[in-house]
XYZ file of C-alpha atoms in Angstrom:
167
model
C 139.711 85.341 83.871
C 139.855 89.054 84.635
C 138.202 90.507 87.773
C 135.677 92.550 85.805
C 134.272 89.551 83.873
C 134.161 87.515 87.072
C 132.219 90.287 88.816
C 129.628 90.313 86.125
C 129.286 86.517 86.212
C 128.820 86.590 90.006
C 125.881 88.940 89.826
C 124.381 86.867 87.088
C 124.688 83.694 89.170
C 123.299 85.404 92.270
C 120.281 86.684 90.318
C 119.466 83.152 89.231
C 119.757 81.799 92.748
C 117.447 84.448 94.187
C 114.435 82.833 92.584
C 113.382 79.234 92.564
C 111.875 79.561 89.117
C 113.443 80.370 85.736
C 112.370 83.563 84.066
C 109.752 81.970 81.843
C 108.087 80.198 84.731
C 108.161 83.261 86.955
C 106.726 85.392 84.171
C 103.871 82.830 83.656
C 103.177 82.836 87.433
C 103.112 86.549 87.734
C 100.891 86.896 84.555
C 98.398 84.521 86.146
C 97.768 86.859 89.145
C 94.602 88.703 88.168
C 93.564 92.171 89.271
C 90.160 91.968 87.548
C 87.649 89.167 87.015
C 88.960 87.057 89.911
C 86.989 83.996 90.911
C 85.504 85.622 94.059
C 84.541 88.672 91.995
C 82.794 86.513 89.413
C 80.860 84.737 92.141
C 79.531 88.018 93.475
C 78.752 89.353 90.015
C 76.763 86.237 89.023
C 74.864 86.207 92.315
C 73.928 89.912 92.166
C 72.998 89.748 88.527
C 70.742 86.673 89.169
C 68.891 88.742 91.713
C 68.272 91.557 89.301
C 70.997 93.987 90.222
C 72.676 95.782 87.399
C 76.062 97.302 87.668
C 79.118 98.636 85.954
C 82.554 97.021 86.176
C 85.749 98.522 87.501
C 84.671 102.155 87.798
C 87.667 103.905 86.380
C 86.524 107.317 87.306
C 86.048 106.479 90.985
C 88.809 106.340 93.610
C 90.147 102.806 93.969
C 88.456 101.585 90.815
C 85.666 99.560 92.614
C 84.978 96.111 91.200
C 81.246 96.766 90.970
C 79.514 100.213 90.676
C 75.757 100.327 91.261
C 74.808 103.965 90.400
C 71.100 103.339 91.090
C 71.986 102.608 94.740
C 74.907 105.079 94.926
C 76.906 102.071 96.001
C 80.238 100.388 95.137
C 81.482 96.945 96.007
C 85.153 95.911 96.409
C 85.977 92.196 96.313
C 89.366 92.105 98.020
C 91.937 89.350 98.220
C 93.035 88.837 101.839
C 96.726 88.664 101.063
C 97.011 91.727 98.803
C 94.940 93.873 101.138
C 96.400 92.753 104.405
C 93.130 91.321 105.910
C 93.860 89.869 109.343
C 92.281 86.486 108.823
C 93.484 82.845 108.507
C 94.125 83.293 104.742
C 96.677 86.052 105.372
C 100.258 85.293 106.420
C 103.274 87.515 106.088
C 105.835 86.111 103.646
C 109.058 84.861 105.324
C 111.315 86.192 102.535
C 111.782 89.851 101.558
C 109.818 90.904 104.614
C 110.565 94.633 104.301
C 109.397 94.604 100.650
C 106.177 92.854 101.540
C 105.412 94.997 104.551
C 105.877 98.149 102.411
C 103.853 96.723 99.529
C 100.890 95.462 101.623
C 101.016 98.443 103.976
C 100.812 100.737 100.947
C 97.793 98.760 99.620
C 96.006 99.062 103.019
C 96.777 102.849 103.247
C 95.561 103.388 99.666
C 92.325 101.428 100.437
C 91.648 103.580 103.424
C 92.244 106.812 101.407
C 89.950 105.571 98.558
C 87.240 104.491 101.059
C 87.264 107.985 102.646
C 87.222 109.692 99.220
C 84.238 107.581 98.085
C 82.291 108.226 101.283
C 83.075 111.985 101.002
C 81.525 111.809 97.504
C 78.404 110.220 99.010
C 79.025 106.665 97.757
C 78.130 103.724 99.966
C 80.994 101.201 100.173
C 80.894 97.418 100.647
C 83.912 95.191 100.887
C 83.631 91.403 100.365
C 86.779 89.668 101.622
C 88.184 86.556 99.866
C 87.873 84.613 103.153
C 84.058 84.977 103.051
C 84.049 82.846 99.854
C 87.133 80.641 100.372
C 88.819 78.614 103.075
C 87.568 76.976 106.289
C 85.685 80.074 107.502
C 83.815 80.633 104.169
C 80.183 81.515 104.291
C 77.445 80.083 102.097
C 77.526 82.035 98.809
C 73.738 82.576 98.965
C 74.113 84.139 102.377
C 76.792 86.529 101.150
C 74.579 87.550 98.218
C 71.549 87.932 100.620
C 73.608 90.228 102.838
C 74.778 92.341 99.856
C 71.153 92.531 98.547
C 69.808 93.685 101.918
C 72.638 96.181 102.208
C 71.892 97.636 98.761
C 68.232 98.036 99.637
C 68.575 99.439 103.151
C 70.831 102.371 102.613
C 73.568 101.851 105.245
C 76.817 103.674 104.438
C 79.190 100.705 104.609
C 79.327 96.888 104.790
C 82.202 94.516 105.460
C 81.666 90.822 104.721
C 84.317 88.429 105.907
C 84.772 84.738 106.644
C 83.599 83.140 109.887
C 86.244 82.771 112.530
């Protein structure tokens, strides 16, 4: 076997060992990670709709593409996953592999969130963030309480709201 063909085979073997799943399984796993219409987002949407609030979804013209846009209240709501947005709660843990990649990825998400938040407030939008831990895990809140809090916030006019799980 010549050195060049061995070199190519070595890289191929290493690429297969770097992941515990085959390509098909990894592809299926990655495709299942949703950016829109997540379970926490659907819970918030159903609750607000049942209380008479009407909204637009995924405001593409607004910074950060908020999950819910309520123009009548000049308000937007983000429903953030704790892992992807680096929320310091029990649901967030830094991955043990590829640490530099994940720190850059999640750090970039956090920086982008802050920039979008500031741009929305500068444009006179009110911003609420509902964290995944408020609806999931040991510290989750009652869904009705989360919807009550959002309803009161929409009616009162405060500039921002952050709903997270109980600690």
